[in-house]
Tab-separated table of C-alpha atoms in Angstrom:
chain	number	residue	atom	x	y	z
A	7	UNK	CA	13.652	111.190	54.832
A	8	UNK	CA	14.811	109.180	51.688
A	9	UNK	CA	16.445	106.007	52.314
A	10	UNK	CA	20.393	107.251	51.844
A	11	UNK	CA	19.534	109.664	55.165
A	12	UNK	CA	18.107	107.009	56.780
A	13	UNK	CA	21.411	104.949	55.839
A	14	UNK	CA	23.549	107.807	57.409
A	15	UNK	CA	21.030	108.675	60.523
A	16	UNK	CA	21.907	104.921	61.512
A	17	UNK	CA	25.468	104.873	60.606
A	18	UNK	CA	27.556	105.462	63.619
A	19	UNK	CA	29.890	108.434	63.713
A	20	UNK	CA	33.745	107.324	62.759
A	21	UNK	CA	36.318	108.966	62.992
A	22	UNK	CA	39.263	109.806	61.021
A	23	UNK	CA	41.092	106.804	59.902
A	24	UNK	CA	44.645	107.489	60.936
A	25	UNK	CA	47.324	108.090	57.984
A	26	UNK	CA	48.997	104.780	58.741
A	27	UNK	CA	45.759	102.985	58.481
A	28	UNK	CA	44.700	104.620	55.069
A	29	UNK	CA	48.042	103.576	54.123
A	30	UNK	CA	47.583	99.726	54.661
A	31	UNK	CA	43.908	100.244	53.396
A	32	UNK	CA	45.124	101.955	49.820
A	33	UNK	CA	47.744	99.384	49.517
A	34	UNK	CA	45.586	96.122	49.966
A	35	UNK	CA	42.604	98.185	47.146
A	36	UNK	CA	45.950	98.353	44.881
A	37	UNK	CA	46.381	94.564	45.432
A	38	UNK	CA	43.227	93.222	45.233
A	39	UNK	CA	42.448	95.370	41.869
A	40	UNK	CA	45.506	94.504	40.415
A	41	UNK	CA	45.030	90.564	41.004
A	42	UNK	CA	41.412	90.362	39.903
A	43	UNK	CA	43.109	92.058	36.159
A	44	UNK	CA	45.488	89.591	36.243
A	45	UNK	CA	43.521	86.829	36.065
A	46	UNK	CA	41.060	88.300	33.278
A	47	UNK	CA	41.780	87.874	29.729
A	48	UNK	CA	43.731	90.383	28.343
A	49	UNK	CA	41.424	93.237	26.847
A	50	UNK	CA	40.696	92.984	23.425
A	51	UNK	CA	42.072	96.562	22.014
A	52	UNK	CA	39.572	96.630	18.601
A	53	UNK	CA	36.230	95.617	20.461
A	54	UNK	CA	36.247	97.261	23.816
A	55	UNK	CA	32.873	97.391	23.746
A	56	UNK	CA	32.349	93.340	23.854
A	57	UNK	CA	30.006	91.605	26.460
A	58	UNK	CA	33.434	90.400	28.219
A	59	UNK	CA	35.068	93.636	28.509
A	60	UNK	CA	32.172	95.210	30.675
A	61	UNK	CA	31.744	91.763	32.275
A	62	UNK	CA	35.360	92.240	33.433
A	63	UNK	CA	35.092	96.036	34.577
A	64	UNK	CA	32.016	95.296	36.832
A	65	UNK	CA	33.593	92.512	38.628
A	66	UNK	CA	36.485	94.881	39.207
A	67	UNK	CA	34.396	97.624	40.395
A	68	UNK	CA	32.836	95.178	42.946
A	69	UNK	CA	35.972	94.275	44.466
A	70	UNK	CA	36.816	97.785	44.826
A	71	UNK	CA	33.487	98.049	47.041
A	72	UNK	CA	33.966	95.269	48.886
A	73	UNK	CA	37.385	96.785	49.735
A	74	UNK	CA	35.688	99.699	50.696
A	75	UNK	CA	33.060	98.783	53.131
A	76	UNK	CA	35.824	96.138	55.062
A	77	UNK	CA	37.978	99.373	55.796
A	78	UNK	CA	35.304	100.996	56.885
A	79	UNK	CA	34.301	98.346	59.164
A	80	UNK	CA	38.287	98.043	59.982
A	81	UNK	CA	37.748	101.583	61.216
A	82	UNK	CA	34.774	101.389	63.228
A	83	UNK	CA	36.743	98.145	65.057
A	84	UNK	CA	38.964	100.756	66.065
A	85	UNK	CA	36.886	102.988	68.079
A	86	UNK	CA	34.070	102.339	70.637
A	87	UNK	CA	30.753	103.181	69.588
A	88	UNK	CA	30.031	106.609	70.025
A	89	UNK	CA	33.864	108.146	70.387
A	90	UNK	CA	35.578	110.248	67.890
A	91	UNK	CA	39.016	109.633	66.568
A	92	UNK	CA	40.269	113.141	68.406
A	93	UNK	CA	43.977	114.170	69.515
A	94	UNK	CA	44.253	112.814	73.544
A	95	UNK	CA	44.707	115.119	76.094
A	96	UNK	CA	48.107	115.392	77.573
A	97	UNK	CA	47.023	113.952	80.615
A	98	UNK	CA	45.578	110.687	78.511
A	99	UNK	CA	49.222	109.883	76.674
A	100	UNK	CA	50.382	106.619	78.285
A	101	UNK	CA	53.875	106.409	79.783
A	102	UNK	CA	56.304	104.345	77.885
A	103	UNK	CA	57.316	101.868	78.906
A	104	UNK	CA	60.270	101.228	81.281
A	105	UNK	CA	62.714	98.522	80.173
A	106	UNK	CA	65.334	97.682	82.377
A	107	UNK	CA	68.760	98.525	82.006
A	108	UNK	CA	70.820	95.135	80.098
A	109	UNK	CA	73.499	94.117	82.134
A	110	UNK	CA	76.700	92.846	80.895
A	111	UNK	CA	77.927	90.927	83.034
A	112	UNK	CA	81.868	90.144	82.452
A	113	UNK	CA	83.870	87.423	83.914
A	114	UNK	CA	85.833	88.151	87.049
A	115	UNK	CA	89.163	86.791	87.162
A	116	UNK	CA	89.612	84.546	90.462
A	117	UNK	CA	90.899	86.337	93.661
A	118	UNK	CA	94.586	85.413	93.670
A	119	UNK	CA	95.741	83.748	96.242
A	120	UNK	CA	98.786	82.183	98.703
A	121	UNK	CA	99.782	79.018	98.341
A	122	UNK	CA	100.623	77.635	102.305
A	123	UNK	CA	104.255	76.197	102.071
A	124	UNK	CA	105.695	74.315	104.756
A	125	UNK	CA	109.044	76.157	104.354
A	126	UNK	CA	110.529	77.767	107.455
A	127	UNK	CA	113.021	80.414	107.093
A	128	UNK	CA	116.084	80.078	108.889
A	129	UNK	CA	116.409	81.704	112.447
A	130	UNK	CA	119.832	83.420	113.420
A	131	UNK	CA	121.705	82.097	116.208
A	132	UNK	CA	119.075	79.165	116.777
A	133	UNK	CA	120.431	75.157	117.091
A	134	UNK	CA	120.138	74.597	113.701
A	135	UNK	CA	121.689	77.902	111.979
A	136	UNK	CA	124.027	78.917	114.816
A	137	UNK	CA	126.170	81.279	112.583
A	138	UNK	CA	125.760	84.166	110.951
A	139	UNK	CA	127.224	84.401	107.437
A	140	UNK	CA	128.207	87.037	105.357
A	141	UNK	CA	127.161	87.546	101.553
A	142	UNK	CA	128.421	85.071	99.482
A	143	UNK	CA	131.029	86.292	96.579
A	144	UNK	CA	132.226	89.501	99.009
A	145	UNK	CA	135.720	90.080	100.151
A	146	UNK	CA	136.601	89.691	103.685
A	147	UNK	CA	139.196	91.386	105.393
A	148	UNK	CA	139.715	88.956	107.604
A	149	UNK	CA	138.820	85.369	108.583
A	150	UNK	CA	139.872	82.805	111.126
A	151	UNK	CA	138.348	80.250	113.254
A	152	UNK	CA	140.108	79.927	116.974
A	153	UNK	CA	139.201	76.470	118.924
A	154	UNK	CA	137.641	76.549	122.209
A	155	UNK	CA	140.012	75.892	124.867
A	156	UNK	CA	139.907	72.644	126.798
A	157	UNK	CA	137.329	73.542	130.044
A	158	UNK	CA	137.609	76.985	130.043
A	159	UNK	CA	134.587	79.202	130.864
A	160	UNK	CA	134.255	83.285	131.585
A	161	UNK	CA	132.774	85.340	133.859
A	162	UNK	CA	131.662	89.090	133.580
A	163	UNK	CA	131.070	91.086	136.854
A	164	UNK	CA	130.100	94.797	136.817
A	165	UNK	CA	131.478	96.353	140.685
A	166	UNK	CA	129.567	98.909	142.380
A	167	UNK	CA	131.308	101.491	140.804
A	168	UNK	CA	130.194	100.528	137.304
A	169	UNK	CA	133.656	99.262	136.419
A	170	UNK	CA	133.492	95.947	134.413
A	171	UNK	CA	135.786	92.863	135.451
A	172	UNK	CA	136.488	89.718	133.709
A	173	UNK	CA	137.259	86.340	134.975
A	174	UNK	CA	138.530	83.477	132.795
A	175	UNK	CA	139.496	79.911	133.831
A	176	UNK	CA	141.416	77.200	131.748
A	177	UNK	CA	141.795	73.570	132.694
A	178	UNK	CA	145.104	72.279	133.066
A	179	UNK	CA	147.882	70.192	134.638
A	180	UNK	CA	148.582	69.548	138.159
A	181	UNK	CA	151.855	71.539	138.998
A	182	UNK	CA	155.058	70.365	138.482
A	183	UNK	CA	156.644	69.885	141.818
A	184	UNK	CA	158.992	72.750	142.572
A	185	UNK	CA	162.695	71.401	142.986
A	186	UNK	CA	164.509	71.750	146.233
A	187	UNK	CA	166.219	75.531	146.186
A	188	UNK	CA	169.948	75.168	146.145
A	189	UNK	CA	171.497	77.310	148.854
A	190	UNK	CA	174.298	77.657	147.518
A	191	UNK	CA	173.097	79.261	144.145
A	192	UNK	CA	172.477	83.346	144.732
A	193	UNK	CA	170.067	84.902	142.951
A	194	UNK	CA	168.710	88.488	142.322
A	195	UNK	CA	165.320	87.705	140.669
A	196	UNK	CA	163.011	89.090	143.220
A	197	UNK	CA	159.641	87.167	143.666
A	198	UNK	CA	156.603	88.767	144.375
A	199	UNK	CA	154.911	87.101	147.091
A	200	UNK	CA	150.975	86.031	146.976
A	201	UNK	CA	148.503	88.577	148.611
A	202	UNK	CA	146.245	86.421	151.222
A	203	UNK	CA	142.438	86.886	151.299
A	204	UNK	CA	140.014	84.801	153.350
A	205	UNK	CA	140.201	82.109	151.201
A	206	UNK	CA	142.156	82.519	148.514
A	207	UNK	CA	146.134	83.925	147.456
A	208	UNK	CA	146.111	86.015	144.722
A	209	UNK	CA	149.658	86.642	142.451
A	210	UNK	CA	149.773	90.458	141.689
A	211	UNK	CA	150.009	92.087	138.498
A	212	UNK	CA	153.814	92.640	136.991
A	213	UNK	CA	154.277	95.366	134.710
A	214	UNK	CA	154.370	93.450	131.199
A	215	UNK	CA	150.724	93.006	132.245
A	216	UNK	CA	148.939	95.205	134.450
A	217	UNK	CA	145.474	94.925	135.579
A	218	UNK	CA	146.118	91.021	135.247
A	219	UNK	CA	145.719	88.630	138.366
A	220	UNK	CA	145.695	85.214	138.542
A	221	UNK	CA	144.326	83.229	141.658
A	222	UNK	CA	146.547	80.035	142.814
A	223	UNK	CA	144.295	77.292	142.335
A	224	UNK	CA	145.337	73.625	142.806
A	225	UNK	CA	145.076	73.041	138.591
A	226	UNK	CA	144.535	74.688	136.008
A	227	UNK	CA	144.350	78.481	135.904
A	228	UNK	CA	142.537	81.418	136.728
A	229	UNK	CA	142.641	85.243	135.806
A	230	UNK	CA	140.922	88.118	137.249
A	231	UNK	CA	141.254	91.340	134.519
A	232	UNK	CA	140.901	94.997	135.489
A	233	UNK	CA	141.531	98.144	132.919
A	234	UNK	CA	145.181	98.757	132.991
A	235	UNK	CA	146.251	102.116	134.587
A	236	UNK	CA	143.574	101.341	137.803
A	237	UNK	CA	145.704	100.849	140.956
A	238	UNK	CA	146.335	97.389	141.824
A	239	UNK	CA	144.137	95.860	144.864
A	240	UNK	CA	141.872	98.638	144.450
A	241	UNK	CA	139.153	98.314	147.045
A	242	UNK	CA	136.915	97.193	144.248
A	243	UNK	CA	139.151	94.229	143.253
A	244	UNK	CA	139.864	93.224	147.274
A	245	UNK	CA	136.471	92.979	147.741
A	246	UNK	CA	136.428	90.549	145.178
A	247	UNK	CA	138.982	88.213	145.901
A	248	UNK	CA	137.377	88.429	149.401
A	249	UNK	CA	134.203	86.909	148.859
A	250	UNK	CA	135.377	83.693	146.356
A	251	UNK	CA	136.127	80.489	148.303
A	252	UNK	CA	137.622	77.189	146.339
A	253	UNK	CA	136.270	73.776	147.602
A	254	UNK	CA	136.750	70.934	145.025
A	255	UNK	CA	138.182	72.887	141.805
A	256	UNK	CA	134.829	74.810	142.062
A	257	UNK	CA	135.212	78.871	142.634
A	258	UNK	CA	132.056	79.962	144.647
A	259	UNK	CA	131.698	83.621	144.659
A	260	UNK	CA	129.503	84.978	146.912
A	261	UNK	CA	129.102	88.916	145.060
A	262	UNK	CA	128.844	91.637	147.772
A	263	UNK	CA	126.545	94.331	148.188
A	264	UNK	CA	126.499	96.590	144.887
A	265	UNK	CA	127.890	93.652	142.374
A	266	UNK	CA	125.879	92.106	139.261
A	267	UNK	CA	126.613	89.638	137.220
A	268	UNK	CA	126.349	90.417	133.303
A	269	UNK	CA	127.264	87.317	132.116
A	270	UNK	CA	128.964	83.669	132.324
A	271	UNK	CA	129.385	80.468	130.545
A	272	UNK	CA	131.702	77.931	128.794
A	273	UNK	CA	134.130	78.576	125.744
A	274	UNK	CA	133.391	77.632	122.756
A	275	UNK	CA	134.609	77.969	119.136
A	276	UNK	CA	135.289	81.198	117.793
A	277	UNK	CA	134.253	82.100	114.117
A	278	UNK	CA	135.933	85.572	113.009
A	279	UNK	CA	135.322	87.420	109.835
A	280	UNK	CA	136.331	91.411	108.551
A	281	UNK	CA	133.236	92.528	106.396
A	282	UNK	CA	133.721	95.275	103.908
A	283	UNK	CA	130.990	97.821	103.450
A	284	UNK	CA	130.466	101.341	102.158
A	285	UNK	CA	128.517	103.562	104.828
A	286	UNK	CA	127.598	107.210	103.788
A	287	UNK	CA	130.228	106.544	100.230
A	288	UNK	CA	133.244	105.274	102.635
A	289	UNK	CA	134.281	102.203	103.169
A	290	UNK	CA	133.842	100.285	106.668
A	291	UNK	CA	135.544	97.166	107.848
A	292	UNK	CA	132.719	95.441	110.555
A	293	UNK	CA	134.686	92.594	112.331
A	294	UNK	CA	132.530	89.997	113.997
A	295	UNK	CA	133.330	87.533	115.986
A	296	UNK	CA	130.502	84.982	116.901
A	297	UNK	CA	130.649	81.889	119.511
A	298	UNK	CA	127.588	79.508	119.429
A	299	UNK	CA	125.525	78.792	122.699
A	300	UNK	CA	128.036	81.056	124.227
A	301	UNK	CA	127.946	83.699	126.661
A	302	UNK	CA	128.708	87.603	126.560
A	303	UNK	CA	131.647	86.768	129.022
A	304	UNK	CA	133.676	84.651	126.423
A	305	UNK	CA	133.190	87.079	123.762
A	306	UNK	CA	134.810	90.138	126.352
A	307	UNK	CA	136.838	88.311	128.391
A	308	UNK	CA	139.317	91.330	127.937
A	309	UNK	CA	140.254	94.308	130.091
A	310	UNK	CA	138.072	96.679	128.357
A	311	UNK	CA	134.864	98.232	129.868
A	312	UNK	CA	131.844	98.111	128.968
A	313	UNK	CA	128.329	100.033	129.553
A	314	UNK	CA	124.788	99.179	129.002
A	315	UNK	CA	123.638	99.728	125.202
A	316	UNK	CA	120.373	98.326	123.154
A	317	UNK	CA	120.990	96.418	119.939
A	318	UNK	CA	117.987	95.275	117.769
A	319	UNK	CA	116.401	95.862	120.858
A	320	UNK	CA	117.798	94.065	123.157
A	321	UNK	CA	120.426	94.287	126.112
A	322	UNK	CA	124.147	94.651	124.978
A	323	UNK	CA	127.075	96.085	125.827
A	324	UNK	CA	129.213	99.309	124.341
A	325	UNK	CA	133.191	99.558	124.957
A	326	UNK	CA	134.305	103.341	123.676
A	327	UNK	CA	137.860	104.209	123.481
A	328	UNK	CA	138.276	107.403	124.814
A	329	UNK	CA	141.260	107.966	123.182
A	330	UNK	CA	139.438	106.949	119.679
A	331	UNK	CA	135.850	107.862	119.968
A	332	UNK	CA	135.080	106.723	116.725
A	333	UNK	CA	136.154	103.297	116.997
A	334	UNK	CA	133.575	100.681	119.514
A	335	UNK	CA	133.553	97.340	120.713
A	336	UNK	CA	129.729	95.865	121.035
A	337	UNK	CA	128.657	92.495	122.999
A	338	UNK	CA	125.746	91.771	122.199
A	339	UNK	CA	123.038	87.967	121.501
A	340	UNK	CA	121.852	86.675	118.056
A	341	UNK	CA	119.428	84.232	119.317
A	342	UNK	CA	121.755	81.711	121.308
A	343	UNK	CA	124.898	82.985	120.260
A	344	UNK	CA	127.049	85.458	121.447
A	345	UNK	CA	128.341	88.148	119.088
A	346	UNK	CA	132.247	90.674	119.443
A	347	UNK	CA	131.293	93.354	116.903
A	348	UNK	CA	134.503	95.749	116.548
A	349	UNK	CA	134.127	98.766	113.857
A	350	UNK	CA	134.737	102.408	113.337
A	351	UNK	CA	133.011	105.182	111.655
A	352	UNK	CA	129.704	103.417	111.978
A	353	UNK	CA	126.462	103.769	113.926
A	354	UNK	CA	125.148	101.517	116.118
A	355	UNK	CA	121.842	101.944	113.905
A	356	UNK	CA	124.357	101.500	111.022
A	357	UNK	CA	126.180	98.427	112.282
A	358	UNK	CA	122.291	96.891	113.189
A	359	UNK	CA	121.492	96.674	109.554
A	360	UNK	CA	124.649	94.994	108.599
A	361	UNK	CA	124.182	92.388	110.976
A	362	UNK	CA	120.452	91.955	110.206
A	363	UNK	CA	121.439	91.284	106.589
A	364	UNK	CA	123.923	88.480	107.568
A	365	UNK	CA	122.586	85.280	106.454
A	366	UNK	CA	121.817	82.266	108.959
A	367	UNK	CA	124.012	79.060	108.008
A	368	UNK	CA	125.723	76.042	110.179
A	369	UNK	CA	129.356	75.167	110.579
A	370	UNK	CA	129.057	72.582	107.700
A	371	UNK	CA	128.066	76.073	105.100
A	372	UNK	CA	130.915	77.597	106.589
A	373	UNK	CA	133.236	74.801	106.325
A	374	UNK	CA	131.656	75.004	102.268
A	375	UNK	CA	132.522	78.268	102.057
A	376	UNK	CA	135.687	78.714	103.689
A	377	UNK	CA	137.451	74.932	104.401
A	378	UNK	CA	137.550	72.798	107.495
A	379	UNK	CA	138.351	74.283	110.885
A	380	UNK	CA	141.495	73.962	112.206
A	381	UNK	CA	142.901	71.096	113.866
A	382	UNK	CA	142.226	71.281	117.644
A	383	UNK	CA	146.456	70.995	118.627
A	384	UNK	CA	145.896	70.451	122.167
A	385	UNK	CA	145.243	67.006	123.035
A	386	UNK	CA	143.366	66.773	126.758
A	387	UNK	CA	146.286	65.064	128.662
A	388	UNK	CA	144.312	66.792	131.472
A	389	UNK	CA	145.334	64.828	134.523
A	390	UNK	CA	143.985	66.227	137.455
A	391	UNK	CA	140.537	66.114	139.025
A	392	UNK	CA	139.728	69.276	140.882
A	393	UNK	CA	139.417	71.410	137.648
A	394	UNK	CA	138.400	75.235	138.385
A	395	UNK	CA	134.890	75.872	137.804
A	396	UNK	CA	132.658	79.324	138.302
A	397	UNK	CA	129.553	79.648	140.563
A	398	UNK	CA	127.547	82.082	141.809
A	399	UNK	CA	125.999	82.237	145.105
């Protein structure tokens, strides 16, 4: 073997340098060669043949080796001894590489919110908003304010044969004393006597009021109201007057067998307004008449009759004409105060949301809205002590 085979027996097998690597290799040659020429002299044209010239083109030819053999040793760097520069399997081409998704992350706005108040809405019919008034800048058909009498209080029975009776008592003045009758003096007024019960003397009905009794009682009055058109004394109404018994002003009723009590309790102001409102395109006039801390007694105290209703879920009570079945008369509570609802060509479902929107207020907004209540006229030149007074036994 000469020596080049020798040289090449001992070289070790490379493989192909790859086309990027030949490209960096061919560009660095190009660099180098074109460096080394610019710092030589520049070539005398008319002598090329001078000592200086060839001097020049060996030392470029060098560099071009020395180029040579580093990118050959470049590629041998690349490759374990022994391999070949061959295409990988399928099987040997490494996964890329997984980056992970970039997340943008945005601000959130903050969750909103409620601010805790301390205000309390106002509660209808409670001690502080009493009343309920109606929208402010609407016409009214009607409005009035009528004084509580001077110790008067009402009672509201319901008889064993469903009939509804009122009672109603008003303080007063003892009696005048009746004057000596004149014998002499004729007279053709008849005078209907007192009926006796057990413990009491009733004064009949007369016909500019029937269904009307009143009980003597020593001051003051009382008056017992039944629908007009029942017969008087009717067995319900004897056993009524039967079973009261007056000791001290006080009228103790002692209900029979069958009787309930709907409701009873002192007078008090009454505050009266005519609302105007359009149910189903036609107009509606809603009267209401509404008497703080009072009772369902002193808002009927009348000879209508009533029967058992719900309103805004509670217990009330539902007068129906029968001679007007479109007209009603509801007694019903708004928290402590009684309410008189009167209205035709409404609902009860109707008339509910009217109320509901009413807004809560005190006499002082309704003395805003409408001006001071009315002077009470009566003085109390009340002068007797055994004042009538209801009670249930």
């Amino acid at each position: 073997m000469n020596p080049v085979q020798i040289v090449e027996a001992a070289r070790p097998e490379v493989g192909t340098m790859p086309p990027i690597d030949r490209r960096h290799l061919r560009e660095r040659i190009f660099d180098a060669a074109m460096r080394a020429q610019s710092e030589l002299s520049p070539v005398d044209l008319a002598s090329p043949n001078t000592r200086a010239s060839n001097a020049a083109r060996l030392a470029a030819l060098a560099l071009l080796g020395l180029a040579a053999v580093g990118g050959l040793a470049y590629s041998a760097s690349r490759e374990t001894p022994g391999s070949r520069a061959t295409a990988p399997s399928a099987t040997d081409v490494a996964p890329s590489p997984t980056l992970e998704p970039t997340v943008n992350t945005v601000a959130q706005a903050p969750l909103l919110t409620t601010a805790t108040t301390t205000t309390t809405p106002p509660i209808p019919g409670s001690g502080d908003t009493p009343l309920l008034l109606p929208p402010e800048r609407n016409r009214l058909d009607e409005l009035a304010v009528v004084r509580a009498p001077l110790g008067g209080s009402a009672l509201l029975l319901r008889a064993p044969d469903l009939s509804t009776i009122s009672l109603i008592e008003v303080d007063g003045l003892a009696p005048a004393e009746e004057p000596e009758p004149d014998p002499s003096a004729s007279s053709t007024t008849t005078t209907v006597p007192p009926r006796q019960y057990a413990a009491v003397s009733v004064i009949p009905p007369d016909e500019d009021t029937p269904g009307q009794y009143s009980v003597e009682v020593a001051c003051g009055s009382v008056s017992v109201l039944d629908t007009a058109g029942r017969p008087a004394f009717r067995p319900e109404i004897d056993a009524l007057f039967n079973s009261m018994r007056i000791t001290d002003g006080v009228i103790n009723i002692d209900l029979p067998d069958g009787w309930a009590a709907i409701s009873g309790g002192r007078s008090t102001d009454e505050f009266v307004f005519g609302l105007p409102v359009e149910i189903g395109n036609q107009q509606v006039t809603i009267m209401v008449a509404q008497y703080p801390d009072g009772s369902l007694a002193v808002a009927g105290n009348d000879q209508r009759q009533y029967e058992p209703a719900t309103f805004n879920g509670q217990q009330a009570w539902v007068n129906r004409d029968p001679e007007d079945p479109a007209a009603f008369t509801l007694l019903a509570t708004v928290g402590t105060t009684a309410i008189r609802v009167s209205a035709r060509d409404i609902s009860l479902a109707e008339t509910e949301e009217v109320i509901n929107g009413l807004t809560p207020g005190d006499v002082d907004e309704w003395i805003n809205r409408f001006g001071s209540l009315p002077v009470d006229l009566d003085p109390d030149i009340r002068s007797c002590t055994d004042q009538p007074e209801f009670n249930i036994v």
